[in-house]
Structure formats: C-alpha cells, structure tokens
Tab-separated table of C-alpha atoms in Angstrom:
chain	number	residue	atom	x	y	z
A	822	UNK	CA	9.131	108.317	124.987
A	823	UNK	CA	7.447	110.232	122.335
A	824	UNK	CA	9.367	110.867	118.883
A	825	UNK	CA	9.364	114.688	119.524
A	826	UNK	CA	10.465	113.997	123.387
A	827	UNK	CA	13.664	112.029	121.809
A	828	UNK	CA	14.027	114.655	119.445
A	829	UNK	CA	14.334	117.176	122.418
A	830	UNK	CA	16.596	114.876	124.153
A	831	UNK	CA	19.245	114.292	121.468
A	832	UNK	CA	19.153	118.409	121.033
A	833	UNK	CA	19.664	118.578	124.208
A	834	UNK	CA	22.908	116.152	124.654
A	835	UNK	CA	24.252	117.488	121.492
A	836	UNK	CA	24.005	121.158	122.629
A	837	UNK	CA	25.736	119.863	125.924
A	838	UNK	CA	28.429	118.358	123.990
A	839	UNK	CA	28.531	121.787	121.848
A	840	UNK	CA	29.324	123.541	124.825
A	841	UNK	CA	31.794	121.185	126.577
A	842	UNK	CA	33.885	121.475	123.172
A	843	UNK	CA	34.203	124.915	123.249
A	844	UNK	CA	34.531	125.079	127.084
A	845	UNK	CA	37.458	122.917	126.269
A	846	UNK	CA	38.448	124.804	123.202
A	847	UNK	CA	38.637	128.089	125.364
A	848	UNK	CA	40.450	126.191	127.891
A	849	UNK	CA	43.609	125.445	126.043
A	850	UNK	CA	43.579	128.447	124.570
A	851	UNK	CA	43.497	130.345	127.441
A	852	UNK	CA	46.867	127.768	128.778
A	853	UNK	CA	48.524	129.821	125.870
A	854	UNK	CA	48.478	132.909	126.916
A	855	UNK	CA	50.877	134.925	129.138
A	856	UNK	CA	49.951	135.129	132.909
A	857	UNK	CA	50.740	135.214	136.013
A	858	UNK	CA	49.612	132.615	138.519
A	859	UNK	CA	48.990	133.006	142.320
A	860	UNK	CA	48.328	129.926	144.396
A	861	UNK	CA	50.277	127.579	146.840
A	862	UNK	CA	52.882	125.005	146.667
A	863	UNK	CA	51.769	122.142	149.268
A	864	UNK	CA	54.917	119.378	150.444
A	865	UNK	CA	54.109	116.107	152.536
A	866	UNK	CA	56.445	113.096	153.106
A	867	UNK	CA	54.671	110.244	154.452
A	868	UNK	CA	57.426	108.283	155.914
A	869	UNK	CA	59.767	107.703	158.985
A	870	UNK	CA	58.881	111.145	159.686
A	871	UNK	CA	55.325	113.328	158.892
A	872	UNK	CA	55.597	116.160	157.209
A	873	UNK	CA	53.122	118.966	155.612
A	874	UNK	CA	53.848	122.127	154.798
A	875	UNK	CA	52.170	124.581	152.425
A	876	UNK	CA	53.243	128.075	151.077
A	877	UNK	CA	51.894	130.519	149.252
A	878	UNK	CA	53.829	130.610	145.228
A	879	UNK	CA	53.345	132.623	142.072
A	880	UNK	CA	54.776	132.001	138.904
A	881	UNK	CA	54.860	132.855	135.272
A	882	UNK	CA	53.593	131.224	132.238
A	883	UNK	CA	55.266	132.265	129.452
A	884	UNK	CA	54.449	131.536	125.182
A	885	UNK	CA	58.144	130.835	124.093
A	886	UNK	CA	57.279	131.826	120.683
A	887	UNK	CA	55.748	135.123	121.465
A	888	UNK	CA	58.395	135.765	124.660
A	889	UNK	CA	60.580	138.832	122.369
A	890	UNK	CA	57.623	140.465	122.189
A	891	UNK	CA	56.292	140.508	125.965
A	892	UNK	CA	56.026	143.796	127.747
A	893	UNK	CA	55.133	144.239	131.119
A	894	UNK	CA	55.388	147.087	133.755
A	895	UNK	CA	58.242	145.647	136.550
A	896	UNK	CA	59.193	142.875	134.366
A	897	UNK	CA	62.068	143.191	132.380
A	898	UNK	CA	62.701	140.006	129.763
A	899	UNK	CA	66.907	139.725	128.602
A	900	UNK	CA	66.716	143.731	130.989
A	901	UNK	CA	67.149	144.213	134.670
A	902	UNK	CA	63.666	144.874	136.493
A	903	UNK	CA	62.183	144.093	139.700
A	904	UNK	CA	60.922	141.324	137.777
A	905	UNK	CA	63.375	139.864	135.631
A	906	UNK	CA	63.168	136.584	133.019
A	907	UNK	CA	66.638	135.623	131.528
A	908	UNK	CA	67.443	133.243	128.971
A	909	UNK	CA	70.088	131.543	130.830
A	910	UNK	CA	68.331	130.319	133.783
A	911	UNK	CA	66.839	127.576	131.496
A	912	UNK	CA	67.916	125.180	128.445
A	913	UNK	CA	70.998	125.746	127.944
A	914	UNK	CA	71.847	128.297	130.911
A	915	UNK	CA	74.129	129.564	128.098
A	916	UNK	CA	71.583	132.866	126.975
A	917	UNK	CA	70.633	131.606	123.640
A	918	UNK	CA	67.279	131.407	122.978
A	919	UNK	CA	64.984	129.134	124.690
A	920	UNK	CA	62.731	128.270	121.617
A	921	UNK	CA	65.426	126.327	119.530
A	922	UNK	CA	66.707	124.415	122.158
A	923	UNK	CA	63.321	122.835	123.015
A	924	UNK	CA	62.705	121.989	119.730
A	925	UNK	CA	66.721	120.320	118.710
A	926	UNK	CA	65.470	118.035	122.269
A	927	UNK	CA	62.207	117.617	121.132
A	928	UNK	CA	63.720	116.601	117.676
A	929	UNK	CA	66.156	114.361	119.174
A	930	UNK	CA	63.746	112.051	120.721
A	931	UNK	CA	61.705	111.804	117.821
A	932	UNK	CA	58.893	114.343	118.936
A	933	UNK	CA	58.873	117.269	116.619
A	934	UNK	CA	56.040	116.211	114.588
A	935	UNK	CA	53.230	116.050	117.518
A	936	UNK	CA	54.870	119.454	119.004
A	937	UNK	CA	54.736	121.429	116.347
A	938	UNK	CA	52.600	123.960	118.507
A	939	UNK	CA	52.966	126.661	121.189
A	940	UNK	CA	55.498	126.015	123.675
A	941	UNK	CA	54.463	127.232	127.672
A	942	UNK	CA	57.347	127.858	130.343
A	943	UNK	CA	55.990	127.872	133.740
A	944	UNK	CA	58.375	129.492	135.964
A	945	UNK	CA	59.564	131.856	138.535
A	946	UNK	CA	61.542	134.714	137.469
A	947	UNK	CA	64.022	136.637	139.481
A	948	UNK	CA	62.795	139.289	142.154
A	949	UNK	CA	65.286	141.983	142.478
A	950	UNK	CA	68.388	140.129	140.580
A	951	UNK	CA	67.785	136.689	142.494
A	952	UNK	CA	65.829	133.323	141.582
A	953	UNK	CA	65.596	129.832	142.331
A	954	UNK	CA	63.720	126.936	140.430
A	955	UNK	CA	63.010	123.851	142.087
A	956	UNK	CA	61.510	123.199	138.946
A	957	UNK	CA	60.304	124.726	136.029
A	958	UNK	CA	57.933	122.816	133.439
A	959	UNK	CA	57.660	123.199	129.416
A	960	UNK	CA	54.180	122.735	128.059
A	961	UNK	CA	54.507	121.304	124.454
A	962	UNK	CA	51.596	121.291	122.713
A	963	UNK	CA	51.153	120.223	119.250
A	964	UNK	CA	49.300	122.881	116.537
A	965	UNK	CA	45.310	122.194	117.791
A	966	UNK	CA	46.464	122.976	121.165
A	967	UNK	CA	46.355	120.079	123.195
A	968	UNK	CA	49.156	119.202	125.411
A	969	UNK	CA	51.655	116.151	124.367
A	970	UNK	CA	55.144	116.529	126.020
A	971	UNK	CA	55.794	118.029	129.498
A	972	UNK	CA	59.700	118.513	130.315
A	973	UNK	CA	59.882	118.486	134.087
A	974	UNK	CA	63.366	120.805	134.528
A	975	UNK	CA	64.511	119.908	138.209
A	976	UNK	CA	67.402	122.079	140.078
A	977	UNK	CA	69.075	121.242	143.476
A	978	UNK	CA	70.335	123.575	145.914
A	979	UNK	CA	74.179	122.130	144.528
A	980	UNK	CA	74.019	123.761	141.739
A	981	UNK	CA	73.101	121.148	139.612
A	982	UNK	CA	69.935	120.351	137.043
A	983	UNK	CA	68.580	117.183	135.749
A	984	UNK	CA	65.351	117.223	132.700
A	985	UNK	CA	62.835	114.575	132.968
A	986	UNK	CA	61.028	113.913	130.042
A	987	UNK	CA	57.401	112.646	130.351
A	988	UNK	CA	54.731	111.920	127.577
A	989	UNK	CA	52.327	108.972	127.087
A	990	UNK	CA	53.900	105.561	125.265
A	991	UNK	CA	51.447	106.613	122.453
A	992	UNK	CA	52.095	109.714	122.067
A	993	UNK	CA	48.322	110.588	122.621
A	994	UNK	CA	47.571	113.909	123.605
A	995	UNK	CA	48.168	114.439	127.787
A	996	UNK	CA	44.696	115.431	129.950
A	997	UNK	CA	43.951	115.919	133.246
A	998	UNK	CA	43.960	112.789	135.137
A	999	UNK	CA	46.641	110.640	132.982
A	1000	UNK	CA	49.501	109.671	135.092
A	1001	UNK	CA	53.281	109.588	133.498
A	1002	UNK	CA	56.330	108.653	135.490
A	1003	UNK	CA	59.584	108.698	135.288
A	1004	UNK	CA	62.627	106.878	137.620
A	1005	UNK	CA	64.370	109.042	140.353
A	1006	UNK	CA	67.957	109.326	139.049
A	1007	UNK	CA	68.641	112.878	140.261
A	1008	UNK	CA	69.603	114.065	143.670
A	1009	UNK	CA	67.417	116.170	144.984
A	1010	UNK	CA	67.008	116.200	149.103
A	1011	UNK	CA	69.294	114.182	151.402
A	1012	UNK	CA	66.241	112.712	152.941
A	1013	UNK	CA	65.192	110.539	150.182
A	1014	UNK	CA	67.798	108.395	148.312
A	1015	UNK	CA	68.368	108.707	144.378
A	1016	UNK	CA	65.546	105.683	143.735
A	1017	UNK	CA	61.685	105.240	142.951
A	1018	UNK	CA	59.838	107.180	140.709
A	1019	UNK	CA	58.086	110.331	139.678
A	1020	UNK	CA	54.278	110.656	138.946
A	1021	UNK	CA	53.189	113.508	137.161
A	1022	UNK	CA	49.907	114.732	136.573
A	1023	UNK	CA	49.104	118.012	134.648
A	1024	UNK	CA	45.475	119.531	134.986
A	1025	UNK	CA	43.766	123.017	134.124
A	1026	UNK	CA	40.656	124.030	135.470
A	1027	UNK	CA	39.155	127.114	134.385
A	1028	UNK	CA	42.240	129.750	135.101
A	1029	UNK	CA	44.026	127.061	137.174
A	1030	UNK	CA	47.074	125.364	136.528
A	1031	UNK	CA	48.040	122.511	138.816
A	1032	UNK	CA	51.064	120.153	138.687
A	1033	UNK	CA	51.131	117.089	140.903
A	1034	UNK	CA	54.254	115.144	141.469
A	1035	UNK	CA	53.796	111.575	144.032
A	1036	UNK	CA	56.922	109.936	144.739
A	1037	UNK	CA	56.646	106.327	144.845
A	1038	UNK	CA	59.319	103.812	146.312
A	1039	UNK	CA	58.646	100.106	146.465
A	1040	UNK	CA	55.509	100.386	146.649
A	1041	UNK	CA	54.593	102.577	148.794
A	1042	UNK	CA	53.776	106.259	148.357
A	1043	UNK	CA	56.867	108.601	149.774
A	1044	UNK	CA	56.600	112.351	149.126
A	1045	UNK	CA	53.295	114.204	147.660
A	1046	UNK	CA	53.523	118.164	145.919
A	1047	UNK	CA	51.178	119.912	144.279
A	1048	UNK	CA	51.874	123.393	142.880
A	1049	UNK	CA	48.522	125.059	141.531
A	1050	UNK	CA	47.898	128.801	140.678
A	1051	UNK	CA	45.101	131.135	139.595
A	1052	UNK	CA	46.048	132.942	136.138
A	1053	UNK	CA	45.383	136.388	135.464
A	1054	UNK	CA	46.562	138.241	132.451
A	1055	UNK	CA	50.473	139.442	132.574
A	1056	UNK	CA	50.140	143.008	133.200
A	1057	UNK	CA	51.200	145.914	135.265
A	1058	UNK	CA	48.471	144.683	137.804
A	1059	UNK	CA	49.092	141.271	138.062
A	1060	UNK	CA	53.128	142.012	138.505
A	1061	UNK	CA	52.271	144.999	140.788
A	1062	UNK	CA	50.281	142.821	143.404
A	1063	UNK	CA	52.697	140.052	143.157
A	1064	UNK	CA	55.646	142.905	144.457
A	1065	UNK	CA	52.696	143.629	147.545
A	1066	UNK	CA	52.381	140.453	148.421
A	1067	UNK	CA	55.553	138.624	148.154
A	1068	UNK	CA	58.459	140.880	147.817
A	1069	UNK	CA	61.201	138.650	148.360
A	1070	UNK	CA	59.592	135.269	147.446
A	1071	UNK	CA	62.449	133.685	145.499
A	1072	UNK	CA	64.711	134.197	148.796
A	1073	UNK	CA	62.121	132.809	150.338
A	1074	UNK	CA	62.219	129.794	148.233
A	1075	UNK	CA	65.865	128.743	149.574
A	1076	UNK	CA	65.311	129.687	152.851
A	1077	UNK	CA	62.388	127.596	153.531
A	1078	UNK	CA	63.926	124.769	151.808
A	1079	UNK	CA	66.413	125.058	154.904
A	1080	UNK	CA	64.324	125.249	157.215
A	1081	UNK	CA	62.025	122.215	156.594
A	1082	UNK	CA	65.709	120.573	156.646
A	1083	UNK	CA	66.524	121.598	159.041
A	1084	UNK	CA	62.947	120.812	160.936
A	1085	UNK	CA	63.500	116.632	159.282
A	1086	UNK	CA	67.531	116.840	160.885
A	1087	UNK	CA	65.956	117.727	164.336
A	1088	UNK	CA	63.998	114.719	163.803
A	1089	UNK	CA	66.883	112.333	162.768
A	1090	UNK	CA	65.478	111.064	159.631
A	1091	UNK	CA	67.973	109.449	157.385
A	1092	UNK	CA	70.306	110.886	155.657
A	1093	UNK	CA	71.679	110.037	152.331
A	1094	UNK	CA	74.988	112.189	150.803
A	1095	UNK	CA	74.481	113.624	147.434
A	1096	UNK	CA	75.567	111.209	144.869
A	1097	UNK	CA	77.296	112.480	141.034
A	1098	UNK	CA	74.521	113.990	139.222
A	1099	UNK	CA	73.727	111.869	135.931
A	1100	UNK	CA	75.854	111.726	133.095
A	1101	UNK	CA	72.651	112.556	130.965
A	1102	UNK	CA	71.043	116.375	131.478
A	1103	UNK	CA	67.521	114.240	130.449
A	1104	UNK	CA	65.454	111.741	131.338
C-alpha cells in the first residue's frame, strides 16, 4: 500500500472512531433526559410448564435531580393528574425526596464517589390515582455520563418490596452486553421458589431502553423478561397518546398478572407459599 493510501486509511479509521465517540457521547446524553417510552414487556418460563406472553408497556424516565422542575400537560409530579408521579411510591415510600435517599444508599455501600452524576428513574406512574411497579430501576451514572450502579426496585402483589443492588466487582462503568447478577431472596410469584439468581443486562440503542432480566436455577435457565421502550421527549404529546392508547394500563398491570396465574394454576405447576420477605430492604 502506498504511503498516501495508508495515510487515507488511518483518516479514515480515525474519523470512524470520531464519530462512534460522539454517537456514544449523544447516546448517554440523550439516557438523561426526561421521556416517555413506548414498547413491550415480553415474559417466558421455560420449565414444567411453557409460557410466553408479551404486552404492550410505557413508562417514564425521569432525571431525579431536575424532577421539581418537570412540567408536563396530564402529568402532575407531588399533584393529582391523569398522570401522576409521587414521591412515596419509591425509596422510602415515606414522601421525602427521592434524590437523598439514593445517594445516603449509594453512600452506604461505598459508591458515592463513581455516582456522583445524574440519577434516571424508570418507572410507571399512576393513571387516574392507581399504579403498580413490578419493578422500577435507578440509573446511576457517575459525572461523564456513563452508567455504574443500577438498583433493581422489585414489588410483589403482597404488598411488599425488596432492592437489588447490581454493579460490576470493579466498579467499571456498566455497557450493553455486561451481565450482573444477583441471588433470588425475594418472593415474587408462587411458581418459582425464593432461589437462583438474577441476570441483568442494561442496553440503549438509539432512543431505546431495554432491560433484560434471565432467571437462572441450577443451572439451567428458568424465566426470561425483557422490558424495552422507544423514548420520545416528555411532553403534552407523548403523555396525550399514551392516555389514547392505554388508558387504564396500570390496572392492567395487576390484572394480567392474575391471569397468567391463573393460566400456570390451570396447568398445575408447582406451587410454593410466600415465604417472610427479607430482613434487609437491599440486596
């Protein structure tokens, strides 16, 4: 190859690598930003019993430190609204703000210093007074942007919540592909006993936001989800054609957790009674 042909090649890898960087600058900062998603939430348990199901979802992704200051037609933050985000659904479930109480539990496992950035909330909020969270997830990212510390916050239709916890054993920053577990020690369904563990994986594609959670259990592979949305910017519009399309989704939620219960009894899988929830809110 000629010297002016290698030339042209390095300026052409370097310009490559120019614009991957600030693809991927764009891309996380774009994760920071208030939106609403629309996508799907797939299930599929892969023992004694198949079973896939997959329903359409939208959720919010909320900036904690900027959340005061969000204004949206239909959605009312700490106000009644169609839309409605309140404080005491998460962290503490007491009302207090959701900001400090991230930060004393990052603190108190030593992870303050790499989160120092923007933290993300991805969850539902209530439709016409009423929500429920299977689970809600807290993007910590550290000041450059890049993702280090997801809290996985689980709720069961008793009532009762359980945090997992999940970063790298590094403390490197979290991309998509990497895998982090965490044990089982919360009840969740009475068709899979408190054992096993969690695999998360966290990945953004463009405007996409995908969470995938395997559970595995000696070895072999028990219960796949995957929730994944579209963003858009969180704005009269967005909330608007989330009211056309799914009205009552949060209902929804519970009652088609019931159903596919209902759907596994039929079926006779096993059953396991809900044990005491764990002395420790996280994992």
């Amino acid at each position: 190859m000629s010297a002016a042909r290698q030339v042209d090649a390095r300026l052409h890898v370097a310009g490559d690598a120019r614009q991957q960087a600030s693809a991927e600058a764009g891309a996380a900062a774009d994760a920071l930003q208030p939106a609403v998603c629309f996508g799907a939430v797939m299930h599929e348990r892969h023992v004694q019993a198949h079973n896939r199901f997959v329903y359409p979802t939208a959720f919010l992704r909320l900036p904690l430190s900027r959340l005061a200051t969000l204004r949206a037609p239909l959605l009312g933050i700490e106000r009644a609204s169609v839309f409605s985000f309140r404080n005491r659904d998460h962290g503490a479930r007491d009302g207090s703000p959701l900001l400090p109480w991230i930060q004393a539990l990052l603190r108190g496992q030593g992870l303050e210093e790499i989160c120092d950035g923007e933290v993300v909330l991805q969850t539902m909020p209530r439709i016409f007074g009423f929500v429920f969270n299977p689970v809600s997830f807290w993007f910590c990212h550290d000041r450059a942007g890049a993702l280090r510390v997801v809290l996985a916050e689980v709720s069961n239709t008793f009532g009762e919540r359980h945090n997992y916890l999940v970063h790298h054993a590094d403390l490197r920053p979290i991309v998509a592909g990497d895998e982090l577990g965490a044990s089982k020690c919360f009840h969740v369904s009475p068709f899979f006993p408190v054992r096993g563990e969690y695999r998360f994986r966290f990945e953004q594609r463009g405007a996409v936001h995908a969470v995938s959670i395997d559970l595995w259990d000696g070895g072999e592979l028990q219960l796949s989800t995957r929730l994944s949305g579209r963003a858009q910017a969180l704005d009269g519009g967005a909330m608007r054609k989330w009211l056309a399309r799914q009205p009552f989704m949060t209902l929804g939620v519970v009652a088609r957790i019931h159903w596919q219960a209902l759907r596994l009894a039929l079926r006779r899988v096993s059953f396991f009674r809900k044990p005491p929830p764990p002395i420790e809110e996280t994992t």
